[in-house]
Amino acid sequence: MSSIAQEVARRRTFAIISHPDAGKTTLTEKLLLFSGAIQIAGSVKARKASRHAASDWMEIEKQRGISVASSVMQMEYKDCVINLLDTPGHQDFSEDTYRVLTAVDAAIMVIDAANGIEPQTIRLLQVCRARNTPIITFVNKLDREVKEPLDLLSEIESHLGMDAIPFSWPIGMGKHFGGVFDLRNDRMRLFKAGQERLDGNDEYIEGLHNPIIKEKFGSYYDKALEEIELIREATPTFDHAEFLAGKQTPVFFGSAVNNFGVQEVLDTLVEWAPKPGARQALQRTVQPEEPKFTGVVFKVQANMDPAHRDRVAFVRVSSGKFERGMRLKVSRTNKEIRPNNVVSFLSQRRELLDEAYAGDVIGIPNHGVLHLGDVLTEGENLQFTGLPFFAPELFQAVEVKDPLRSKQLRTGLTQLGEEGAIQVFRPEAAGGALLLGAVGQLQFEVVVHRLKTEYGVDAHLMPSRYTMARWFTSDNPAALRKFMTSNAQHIAYDVVDAPAFLVSSMAQLRVAEELNPDIKFHAMREHG
Ligand code: G4P
């Protein structure tokens, strides 16, 4: 095996998806604890502390250094290099979250056992499902009074559309949480509360039918045993290929805050989650083990100093080996860059920072040379598919208070649009105000704030009658022309000049679809 192939084989790149408060931050901290990278744990928490209000978010974004550094966490565990990509934790969704999910090979889903599957998890799951991303499920907070485990299991199955295969099963819950049966190793692991304890000191009782367990846990044990019988009859056995195909999810029960059940999740990730896979480009399939470097920008984030418009482009390596100072070509512009000053993400070993392989993420500071979706290569012209832009669900018209600053408004919006902070639509009809489209309300507030602080523009947002946008294409140029002429009032162009049809209701869209059978309407646009 080549050294590149060896490095690829030991990489695992994943994200944690959950509804706010389910325990993502806690689980992240515990994972870092296991890999010995605890020094960042404080900053993970600090970041999250101010999540609940938009104003707090802006405050915390002032410390963008932290936010960039903890966007990707690299750690080593059992000879594997693990890249954990953070999905923005705010209640209000930004499209960033979705795009981060296109850069991972697996996901851990955290569920609050008291609440089951919650709305935000469902939306994230849809993105994972669309890409058949393998998912490991962690059911958290068993130390509280929670839903019945069997009910949780069927909830997971129905929302994921996957078979949920328990790898562990809880005995009791809340005050009576005794621990979990480790179903694959036929033993019980006793629950002990405690935050900093590493799972190495765990206490086990061997054998599911060991009388000591019955003695200790009485009816809770009987109930768990009955449930296990039931699930063993009803669920298929775990099949690695089915997991990789996104058809089965292993399920663990535990308590992140007590560091209970976390190690199993990490072990499963290392053992079963896939190494970085091949990536599809328009020109060809790119294999991660290829000698030449390729990578794609999946996220752009404003950096420390807003006045200088610094941005960090997050590049997921798709193949080859990245070395500091190497010459790279940006496929879109044919320009060459030579990143020396790469943002280093946390790692225990220095050499990991100087080299990167498929699955790793490198942060390249730049002044706008790199856009979302850009492909970097050693010279080849490549365009990757699959970086999604989602049709916005919220619209606001935007105007500048001082007309003399409309140029700055356009510049600002173009740059923020390129960064993916918001979608900007330019109406076809002359004189129409620019439209901002978002997936989450918070995106508008952030954009107004950033227009003011970074571009000196006082922007004024106004309600828009639109609630939906669909990009459209057609194989029939005459039909396309006719559609565009007769609907000119409803057509606007996005940052890459792709035309979109704007409507104020689903009914209106349905009518358009019926009247224009030759036009295809798309809720998602892939970059390129
Ligand atoms: P998030 O990132 O998904 O939003 O969730 P986070 O980890 O911050 O957890 C949300 C709350 O749930 C936190 O409490 C956290 O301590 C708690 N929590 C996490 N895991 C468990 C668990 O296994 N059992 C119990 N009982 N609670 C858990 P908080 O009060 O909001 O914050 P904190 O003051 O405890 O940090």
Coordinates of C-alpha atoms and ligand atoms in Angstrom, one line a residue:
M1 CA 0.0 0.0 0.0
S2 CA 1.3 3.5 -0.8
S3 CA 1.9 5.8 2.1
I4 CA -1.0 8.0 0.8
A5 CA -3.3 4.9 0.8
Q6 CA -2.2 4.1 4.4
E7 CA -3.0 7.6 5.5
V8 CA -6.4 7.6 3.8
A9 CA -7.2 4.2 5.3
R10 CA -6.8 5.6 8.8
R11 CA -8.9 8.7 8.3
R12 CA -12.5 9.1 9.6
T13 CA -14.3 12.4 8.9
F14 CA -17.7 12.9 10.5
A15 CA -20.1 15.5 11.9
I16 CA -22.5 15.3 14.9
I17 CA -26.1 16.1 14.1
S18 CA -28.7 16.9 16.7
H19 CA -31.4 19.2 17.9
P20 CA -30.1 22.0 20.2
D21 CA -29.6 20.8 23.8
A22 CA -29.6 17.1 22.9
G23 CA -25.9 17.0 24.0
K24 CA -23.8 17.6 21.0
T25 CA -21.3 19.9 22.8
T26 CA -21.0 17.5 25.7
L27 CA -20.4 14.6 23.4
T28 CA -17.8 16.6 21.4
E29 CA -16.0 17.4 24.6
K30 CA -16.0 13.8 25.7
L31 CA -14.7 12.6 22.4
L32 CA -11.9 15.1 22.7
L33 CA -11.2 13.9 26.2
F34 CA -10.7 10.4 24.9
S35 CA -8.2 11.5 22.3
G36 CA -6.3 13.5 24.8
A37 CA -7.1 16.8 23.2
I38 CA -8.9 18.3 26.2
Q39 CA -7.4 21.7 26.0
I40 CA -10.0 22.7 23.4
A41 CA -12.9 21.5 25.5
G42 CA -13.2 24.8 27.2
S43 CA -13.6 26.7 23.9
V44 CA -16.2 24.3 22.6
K45 CA -18.2 25.1 25.7
A46 CA -17.5 28.9 25.5
R47 CA -18.7 29.0 22.0
K48 CA -21.9 27.3 22.7
A49 CA -22.6 29.4 25.8
S50 CA -23.9 32.3 23.8
R51 CA -26.0 30.5 21.3
H52 CA -29.5 31.3 22.2
A53 CA -29.9 34.8 20.9
A54 CA -28.9 36.5 17.7
S55 CA -27.2 39.3 19.6
D56 CA -25.2 36.8 21.5
W57 CA -24.2 35.1 18.3
M58 CA -22.8 38.3 17.0
E59 CA -20.9 38.9 20.2
I60 CA -19.3 35.5 20.0
E61 CA -18.5 35.9 16.3
K62 CA -16.3 38.7 17.4
Q63 CA -14.1 36.0 18.7
R64 CA -14.0 34.5 15.3
G65 CA -10.6 33.0 16.0
I66 CA -12.2 30.5 18.3
S67 CA -15.0 29.8 16.0
V68 CA -12.7 29.1 13.0
A69 CA -10.4 26.9 15.1
S70 CA -13.1 24.8 16.6
S71 CA -15.0 24.4 13.3
V72 CA -12.9 21.4 12.6
M73 CA -11.3 19.3 15.3
Q74 CA -8.7 16.8 14.4
M75 CA -7.7 14.1 16.9
E76 CA -6.0 10.8 17.0
Y77 CA -7.6 7.7 18.5
K78 CA -6.4 4.1 18.2
D79 CA -4.1 4.9 15.3
C80 CA -6.9 6.7 13.4
V81 CA -7.0 10.3 12.5
I82 CA -10.4 11.6 13.3
N83 CA -11.8 14.8 11.8
L84 CA -14.9 16.2 13.5
L85 CA -16.5 18.9 11.5
D86 CA -18.7 21.2 13.5
T87 CA -22.2 22.0 12.2
P88 CA -23.2 25.5 13.3
G89 CA -25.1 25.0 16.6
H90 CA -27.6 27.8 16.4
Q91 CA -31.3 27.0 16.6
D92 CA -31.7 29.0 13.5
F93 CA -30.4 27.1 10.5
S94 CA -28.0 28.4 8.1
E95 CA -27.1 26.6 4.9
D96 CA -23.6 26.2 6.1
T97 CA -24.8 23.2 8.2
Y98 CA -26.1 21.4 5.1
R99 CA -22.9 22.0 3.2
V100 CA -20.7 20.8 6.0
L101 CA -22.6 17.5 5.8
T102 CA -21.4 17.1 2.2
A103 CA -17.8 17.1 3.4
V104 CA -18.2 14.2 5.9
D105 CA -18.2 10.4 5.3
A106 CA -20.3 9.6 8.4
A107 CA -22.5 11.2 11.0
I108 CA -23.2 10.6 14.7
M109 CA -26.8 11.5 15.5
V110 CA -27.4 12.5 19.2
I111 CA -30.9 12.2 20.5
D112 CA -32.2 13.5 23.8
A113 CA -34.0 10.4 25.1
A114 CA -36.7 12.5 26.7
N115 CA -37.6 14.2 23.5
G116 CA -36.9 11.7 20.8
I117 CA -36.3 12.9 17.3
E118 CA -36.8 16.6 17.0
P119 CA -37.4 18.9 14.0
Q120 CA -33.9 20.1 13.4
T121 CA -32.5 16.6 13.5
I122 CA -35.1 15.6 10.8
R123 CA -33.9 18.3 8.4
L124 CA -30.3 17.3 8.9
L125 CA -31.2 13.7 8.4
Q126 CA -32.7 14.5 5.1
V127 CA -29.4 15.7 3.9
C128 CA -27.6 12.6 5.2
R129 CA -30.3 10.4 3.6
A130 CA -29.9 12.1 0.3
R131 CA -26.3 11.1 0.2
N132 CA -26.6 7.7 2.0
T133 CA -24.3 8.9 4.7
P134 CA -23.8 6.1 7.3
I135 CA -25.2 7.2 10.7
I136 CA -24.3 6.1 14.2
T137 CA -27.1 6.9 16.8
F138 CA -26.4 7.9 20.3
V139 CA -29.4 8.1 22.6
N140 CA -28.4 10.5 25.4
K141 CA -29.5 11.4 28.9
L142 CA -30.6 8.0 30.2
D143 CA -29.8 9.3 33.6
R144 CA -33.1 11.2 33.4
E145 CA -36.7 10.1 33.1
V146 CA -37.0 9.5 29.4
K147 CA -39.1 7.9 26.8
E148 CA -39.4 4.1 26.7
P149 CA -36.3 2.7 24.8
L150 CA -38.6 0.5 22.5
D151 CA -40.6 3.6 21.5
L152 CA -37.4 5.5 20.8
L153 CA -36.1 2.7 18.6
S154 CA -39.2 2.8 16.5
E155 CA -39.1 6.5 16.3
I156 CA -35.6 6.4 15.0
E157 CA -36.5 3.8 12.5
S158 CA -39.5 5.6 11.1
H159 CA -37.6 9.0 10.8
L160 CA -34.4 7.6 9.4
G161 CA -36.1 5.1 7.2
M162 CA -33.3 2.7 8.3
D163 CA -33.2 -0.3 10.5
A164 CA -32.1 0.7 14.0
I165 CA -29.8 -2.0 15.4
P166 CA -29.2 -1.6 19.1
F167 CA -25.6 -2.3 20.1
S168 CA -26.4 -1.6 23.7
W169 CA -29.6 -1.7 25.8
P170 CA -30.4 0.3 28.9
I171 CA -31.5 -1.2 32.2
G172 CA -33.7 1.3 34.0
M173 CA -33.5 5.1 33.5
G174 CA -33.3 8.2 35.6
K175 CA -32.7 7.5 39.2
H176 CA -32.8 3.8 38.4
F177 CA -30.5 3.8 35.5
G178 CA -28.3 0.8 36.2
G179 CA -26.2 0.7 33.0
V180 CA -26.4 -0.9 29.6
F181 CA -26.1 -4.4 28.2
D182 CA -23.4 -4.6 25.7
L183 CA -25.3 -6.8 23.3
R184 CA -22.3 -7.6 21.1
N185 CA -20.0 -8.7 24.0
D186 CA -22.7 -10.3 26.2
R187 CA -22.0 -8.3 29.3
M188 CA -23.4 -5.5 31.4
R189 CA -21.7 -2.2 32.0
L190 CA -22.6 -0.6 35.2
F191 CA -23.5 3.0 35.2
K192 CA -21.5 5.3 37.4
A193 CA -22.1 9.1 37.5
G194 CA -19.0 11.2 37.1
Q195 CA -17.8 13.7 34.5
E196 CA -14.1 13.4 34.1
R197 CA -13.8 9.7 34.5
L198 CA -12.5 7.9 31.3
D199 CA -14.3 4.7 30.5
G200 CA -11.2 2.7 31.1
N201 CA -12.3 2.2 34.7
D202 CA -15.6 0.7 33.9
E203 CA -17.2 -2.1 35.8
Y204 CA -18.7 -5.0 34.0
I205 CA -20.8 -8.0 34.9
E206 CA -20.2 -10.8 32.4
G207 CA -23.2 -12.6 30.8
L208 CA -26.7 -11.3 30.2
H209 CA -28.2 -14.0 32.4
N210 CA -25.8 -13.5 35.3
P211 CA -27.8 -13.8 38.6
I212 CA -25.8 -11.0 40.1
I213 CA -27.5 -8.6 37.6
K214 CA -30.9 -9.9 38.6
E215 CA -30.1 -9.5 42.2
K216 CA -28.9 -5.9 41.8
F217 CA -31.6 -4.6 39.4
G218 CA -34.6 -6.8 40.0
S219 CA -37.6 -5.8 37.9
Y220 CA -35.6 -3.3 35.8
Y221 CA -33.4 -6.3 34.7
D222 CA -36.5 -8.4 33.9
K223 CA -37.9 -5.6 31.8
A224 CA -34.7 -5.0 29.9
L225 CA -34.3 -8.7 29.2
E226 CA -37.8 -8.9 27.8
E227 CA -37.2 -6.0 25.6
I228 CA -33.9 -7.5 24.4
E229 CA -35.8 -10.7 23.5
L230 CA -38.3 -8.6 21.5
I231 CA -35.7 -6.6 19.6
R232 CA -33.7 -9.7 18.8
E233 CA -36.7 -11.2 17.2
A234 CA -37.7 -8.0 15.4
T235 CA -34.5 -6.5 14.1
P236 CA -32.1 -7.9 11.6
T237 CA -28.5 -8.6 12.6
F238 CA -26.0 -5.8 12.0
D239 CA -24.5 -5.9 8.5
H240 CA -21.6 -3.7 7.8
A241 CA -22.4 -3.3 4.2
E242 CA -25.9 -2.1 5.0
F243 CA -24.5 0.4 7.5
L244 CA -22.2 1.8 4.9
A245 CA -25.1 2.0 2.4
G246 CA -27.0 4.1 5.0
K247 CA -29.6 1.3 5.5
Q248 CA -28.8 0.4 9.1
T249 CA -27.8 2.5 12.0
P250 CA -26.2 1.1 15.1
V251 CA -27.8 2.5 18.3
F252 CA -26.1 3.2 21.6
F253 CA -27.7 4.3 24.9
G254 CA -25.8 6.4 27.4
S255 CA -25.2 9.6 29.1
A256 CA -22.7 12.0 27.6
V257 CA -22.4 14.2 30.6
N258 CA -21.4 11.2 32.7
N259 CA -19.1 10.0 30.0
F260 CA -21.1 6.8 29.8
G261 CA -21.4 5.0 26.5
V262 CA -19.2 7.5 24.7
Q263 CA -16.3 5.3 24.1
E264 CA -18.4 2.7 22.3
V265 CA -19.5 5.3 19.9
L266 CA -15.9 6.3 19.2
D267 CA -14.8 2.7 18.9
T268 CA -17.7 2.1 16.4
L269 CA -16.7 5.1 14.4
V270 CA -13.1 3.9 14.1
E271 CA -14.0 0.3 13.5
W272 CA -17.0 0.6 11.2
A273 CA -17.3 4.1 9.7
P274 CA -15.9 4.4 6.2
K275 CA -12.6 5.9 5.2
P276 CA -12.8 8.8 2.8
G277 CA -14.4 7.7 -0.4
A278 CA -14.2 8.6 -4.1
R279 CA -15.6 11.9 -5.2
Q280 CA -17.4 12.6 -8.4
A281 CA -16.2 15.4 -10.6
L282 CA -17.9 16.4 -13.9
Q283 CA -14.8 15.2 -15.7
R284 CA -14.1 11.9 -13.8
T285 CA -14.2 10.1 -10.5
V286 CA -11.4 11.1 -8.2
Q287 CA -10.0 8.4 -5.9
P288 CA -8.6 9.5 -2.5
E289 CA -5.4 7.5 -3.0
E290 CA -4.4 9.3 -6.2
P291 CA -0.9 10.8 -5.8
K292 CA -2.0 14.3 -6.9
F293 CA -3.7 16.7 -4.6
T294 CA -7.3 17.8 -5.2
G295 CA -9.7 19.5 -2.8
V296 CA -12.9 21.4 -2.7
V297 CA -14.0 24.5 -0.7
F298 CA -17.2 23.6 1.2
K299 CA -17.3 26.5 3.5
V300 CA -16.1 30.1 3.6
Q301 CA -15.9 31.9 6.9
A302 CA -15.1 35.5 7.7
N303 CA -12.1 35.6 9.9
M304 CA -10.6 37.5 12.8
D305 CA -10.4 40.9 11.3
P306 CA -13.6 42.0 9.6
A307 CA -12.0 45.3 8.5
H308 CA -9.6 43.4 6.2
R309 CA -12.2 41.1 4.9
D310 CA -10.1 38.1 5.7
R311 CA -11.8 34.9 5.0
V312 CA -10.9 31.3 5.6
A313 CA -11.8 28.8 2.9
F314 CA -12.3 25.4 4.4
V315 CA -11.0 22.9 1.9
R316 CA -11.8 19.2 2.2
V317 CA -9.0 17.2 0.7
S318 CA -10.3 14.8 -1.9
S319 CA -7.1 13.1 -3.0
G320 CA -3.3 13.1 -2.8
K321 CA -1.2 14.9 -0.2
F322 CA -1.3 18.5 0.8
E323 CA 2.0 20.1 1.8
R324 CA 2.5 23.6 3.0
G325 CA 3.7 26.0 0.3
M326 CA 2.7 23.7 -2.6
R327 CA 1.4 25.4 -5.7
L328 CA -2.3 24.9 -6.3
K329 CA -4.6 25.9 -9.2
V330 CA -8.1 27.2 -8.7
S331 CA -10.1 25.5 -11.4
R332 CA -12.7 28.2 -11.7
T333 CA -10.3 31.0 -12.4
N334 CA -7.2 29.2 -13.5
K335 CA -5.3 31.3 -10.9
E336 CA -2.4 29.8 -8.9
I337 CA -2.2 30.1 -5.2
R338 CA 0.5 29.0 -2.8
P339 CA -0.9 28.5 0.6
N340 CA 1.9 28.9 3.2
N341 CA -0.2 30.2 6.0
V342 CA -2.7 27.4 6.5
V343 CA -5.0 27.5 9.5
S344 CA -4.1 24.6 11.7
F345 CA -6.8 22.8 13.4
L346 CA -6.3 21.1 16.7
S347 CA -4.1 18.1 16.7
Q348 CA -1.7 16.4 19.0
R349 CA 1.0 15.7 16.6
R350 CA 2.6 18.5 14.7
E351 CA 3.2 16.7 11.5
L352 CA -0.5 16.3 11.0
L353 CA -0.7 20.0 10.5
D354 CA 1.9 20.1 7.8
E355 CA 0.4 17.4 5.7
A356 CA -3.1 16.6 4.9
Y357 CA -4.8 13.7 3.1
A358 CA -8.2 12.8 1.8
G359 CA -10.8 13.4 4.5
D360 CA -8.7 16.1 6.2
V361 CA -9.7 19.8 6.2
I362 CA -7.3 22.6 5.6
G363 CA -8.2 26.2 6.2
I364 CA -6.8 28.7 3.7
P365 CA -6.9 32.4 4.6
N366 CA -7.5 34.6 1.6
H367 CA -9.1 37.8 0.5
G368 CA -11.8 36.5 -1.6
V369 CA -9.8 34.5 -4.2
L370 CA -11.5 31.3 -3.0
H371 CA -15.3 30.8 -3.4
L372 CA -17.6 28.2 -2.2
G373 CA -17.4 25.2 -4.4
D374 CA -14.0 26.1 -5.8
V375 CA -11.8 23.1 -6.7
L376 CA -8.0 23.2 -6.0
T377 CA -5.7 20.9 -8.0
E378 CA -2.1 20.6 -8.9
G379 CA -3.0 21.8 -12.4
E380 CA -5.9 19.6 -13.7
N381 CA -9.2 21.3 -14.5
L382 CA -11.8 19.7 -12.3
Q383 CA -15.3 20.6 -11.2
F384 CA -16.8 18.6 -8.3
T385 CA -20.5 18.0 -8.2
G386 CA -22.7 17.8 -5.1
L387 CA -22.2 21.1 -3.2
P388 CA -25.8 22.0 -2.6
F389 CA -27.5 25.3 -2.5
F390 CA -31.0 25.0 -1.1
A391 CA -34.0 27.0 -2.3
P392 CA -34.6 29.6 0.4
E393 CA -37.7 29.5 2.4
L394 CA -37.6 33.1 3.7
F395 CA -37.2 36.2 1.7
Q396 CA -36.6 39.9 2.4
A397 CA -36.1 42.8 0.0
V398 CA -33.1 44.9 0.8
E399 CA -32.5 48.5 0.2
V400 CA -29.8 50.9 1.4
K401 CA -30.8 53.8 3.5
D402 CA -28.2 56.1 1.9
P403 CA -28.5 55.8 -1.9
L404 CA -24.9 56.9 -2.3
R405 CA -23.8 53.6 -0.8
S406 CA -25.7 51.3 -3.1
K407 CA -22.4 50.3 -4.7
Q408 CA -21.1 49.2 -1.3
L409 CA -24.3 47.3 -0.8
R410 CA -23.9 45.4 -4.0
T411 CA -20.2 44.6 -3.2
G412 CA -21.1 43.5 0.3
L413 CA -23.9 41.3 -0.8
T414 CA -21.9 39.8 -3.6
Q415 CA -19.2 38.8 -1.2
L416 CA -21.5 37.6 1.5
G417 CA -23.4 35.6 -1.2
E418 CA -20.1 34.1 -2.4
E419 CA -19.4 33.1 1.2
G420 CA -22.7 31.4 1.4
A421 CA -23.9 33.6 4.3
I422 CA -27.1 34.4 2.4
Q423 CA -28.5 34.0 -1.1
V424 CA -28.9 37.1 -3.2
F425 CA -31.4 37.4 -6.0
R426 CA -31.5 40.1 -8.6
P427 CA -35.0 40.5 -10.1
E428 CA -35.3 40.4 -13.9
A429 CA -37.8 43.2 -13.8
A430 CA -36.0 46.6 -13.9
G431 CA -36.0 48.6 -10.8
G432 CA -36.8 45.7 -8.4
A433 CA -35.0 45.8 -5.1
L434 CA -32.5 43.0 -4.5
L435 CA -33.9 40.0 -2.7
L436 CA -32.2 38.1 0.1
G437 CA -33.1 34.5 0.5
A438 CA -32.4 32.4 3.6
V439 CA -33.1 29.1 5.1
G440 CA -33.0 30.5 8.7
Q441 CA -34.2 33.9 10.0
L442 CA -30.9 34.5 11.8
Q443 CA -29.1 34.7 8.4
F444 CA -30.8 38.0 7.8
E445 CA -29.8 39.5 11.1
V446 CA -26.2 38.4 10.6
V447 CA -26.1 39.9 7.1
V448 CA -27.5 43.2 8.2
H449 CA -24.9 43.3 11.0
R450 CA -22.1 42.4 8.8
L451 CA -23.1 44.8 6.1
K452 CA -22.8 47.5 8.7
T453 CA -19.6 46.5 10.4
E454 CA -17.7 45.2 7.4
Y455 CA -19.0 47.4 4.5
G456 CA -20.3 50.5 6.3
V457 CA -23.7 50.0 4.8
D458 CA -27.0 50.6 6.7
A459 CA -29.2 48.1 5.0
H460 CA -33.0 48.2 5.3
L461 CA -34.9 45.0 5.0
M462 CA -38.5 44.9 3.9
P463 CA -41.0 42.1 3.8
S464 CA -41.3 40.3 0.5
R465 CA -44.3 38.5 -0.8
Y466 CA -42.3 35.5 -1.9
T467 CA -42.0 32.4 0.2
M468 CA -40.5 30.0 -2.3
A469 CA -37.9 29.9 -5.0
R470 CA -37.2 27.2 -7.6
W471 CA -34.3 27.1 -10.0
F472 CA -35.5 26.0 -13.4
T473 CA -34.0 24.4 -16.5
S474 CA -35.4 23.0 -19.7
D475 CA -34.2 20.9 -22.6
N476 CA -36.5 22.8 -24.8
P477 CA -35.1 26.3 -25.5
A478 CA -38.3 27.6 -27.0
A479 CA -40.3 26.6 -23.9
L480 CA -37.7 28.1 -21.7
R481 CA -37.9 31.5 -23.5
K482 CA -41.7 31.4 -23.4
F483 CA -41.8 30.6 -19.7
M484 CA -39.3 33.4 -19.0
T485 CA -41.1 36.0 -21.0
S486 CA -44.5 35.2 -19.6
N487 CA -43.2 35.1 -16.0
A488 CA -40.7 38.0 -16.1
Q489 CA -42.2 39.5 -13.0
H490 CA -41.3 36.4 -11.0
I491 CA -37.8 35.7 -12.2
A492 CA -34.6 36.6 -10.5
Y493 CA -31.0 35.6 -10.9
D494 CA -28.7 34.3 -8.1
V495 CA -25.0 35.0 -7.6
V496 CA -23.9 32.8 -10.4
D497 CA -26.7 34.1 -12.7
A498 CA -28.8 31.0 -12.5
P499 CA -32.4 32.0 -13.0
A500 CA -35.0 31.2 -10.3
F501 CA -38.7 31.4 -10.3
L502 CA -40.2 33.1 -7.2
V503 CA -43.6 32.4 -5.9
S504 CA -45.7 33.2 -2.9
S505 CA -47.4 29.8 -2.4
M506 CA -47.1 26.2 -3.2
A507 CA -50.3 26.4 -5.2
Q508 CA -48.8 29.0 -7.5
L509 CA -45.8 26.7 -8.1
R510 CA -48.1 23.8 -8.8
V511 CA -50.0 25.8 -11.5
A512 CA -46.7 26.8 -13.1
E513 CA -45.6 23.2 -13.2
E514 CA -48.9 22.1 -14.8
L515 CA -48.8 24.9 -17.4
N516 CA -45.1 24.3 -18.3
P517 CA -44.5 20.6 -18.6
D518 CA -41.2 21.2 -20.4
I519 CA -39.7 23.2 -17.5
K520 CA -38.0 21.4 -14.6
F521 CA -38.1 23.1 -11.3
H522 CA -35.4 22.4 -8.7
A523 CA -35.5 22.9 -4.9
M524 CA -31.7 22.5 -4.8
R525 CA -29.0 23.7 -7.1
E526 CA -25.6 21.9 -7.2
H527 CA -22.6 24.1 -7.6
G528 CA -21.2 24.2 -11.0
Ligands
G4P1 P1 -26.1 20.8 22.5 O1 -24.6 21.1 22.2 O2 -26.6 19.7 21.7 O3 -26.9 22.0 22.4 O4 -26.2 20.3 24.0 P2 -25.2 20.3 25.2 O5 -24.1 19.3 25.1 O6 -24.8 21.7 25.5 O7 -26.2 19.8 26.4 C1 -27.4 20.5 26.7 C2 -27.6 20.3 28.2 O8 -27.8 18.9 28.4 C3 -26.5 20.7 29.1 O9 -27.0 21.2 30.3 C4 -25.8 19.4 29.4 O10 -25.0 19.5 30.5 C5 -26.9 18.5 29.4 N1 -26.5 17.1 29.2 C6 -25.7 16.6 28.2 N2 -25.6 15.3 28.3 C7 -26.4 14.9 29.4 C8 -26.7 13.7 30.0 O11 -26.2 12.6 29.6 N3 -27.5 13.7 31.1 C9 -28.1 14.9 31.6 N4 -28.9 14.8 32.6 N5 -27.8 16.0 31.0 C10 -27.0 16.1 29.9 P3 -27.1 22.8 30.6 O12 -27.8 22.9 31.9 O13 -27.8 23.5 29.4 O14 -25.7 23.2 30.6 P4 -24.5 23.0 31.6 O15 -24.6 24.1 32.5 O16 -24.8 21.6 32.3 O17 -23.3 23.0 30.8

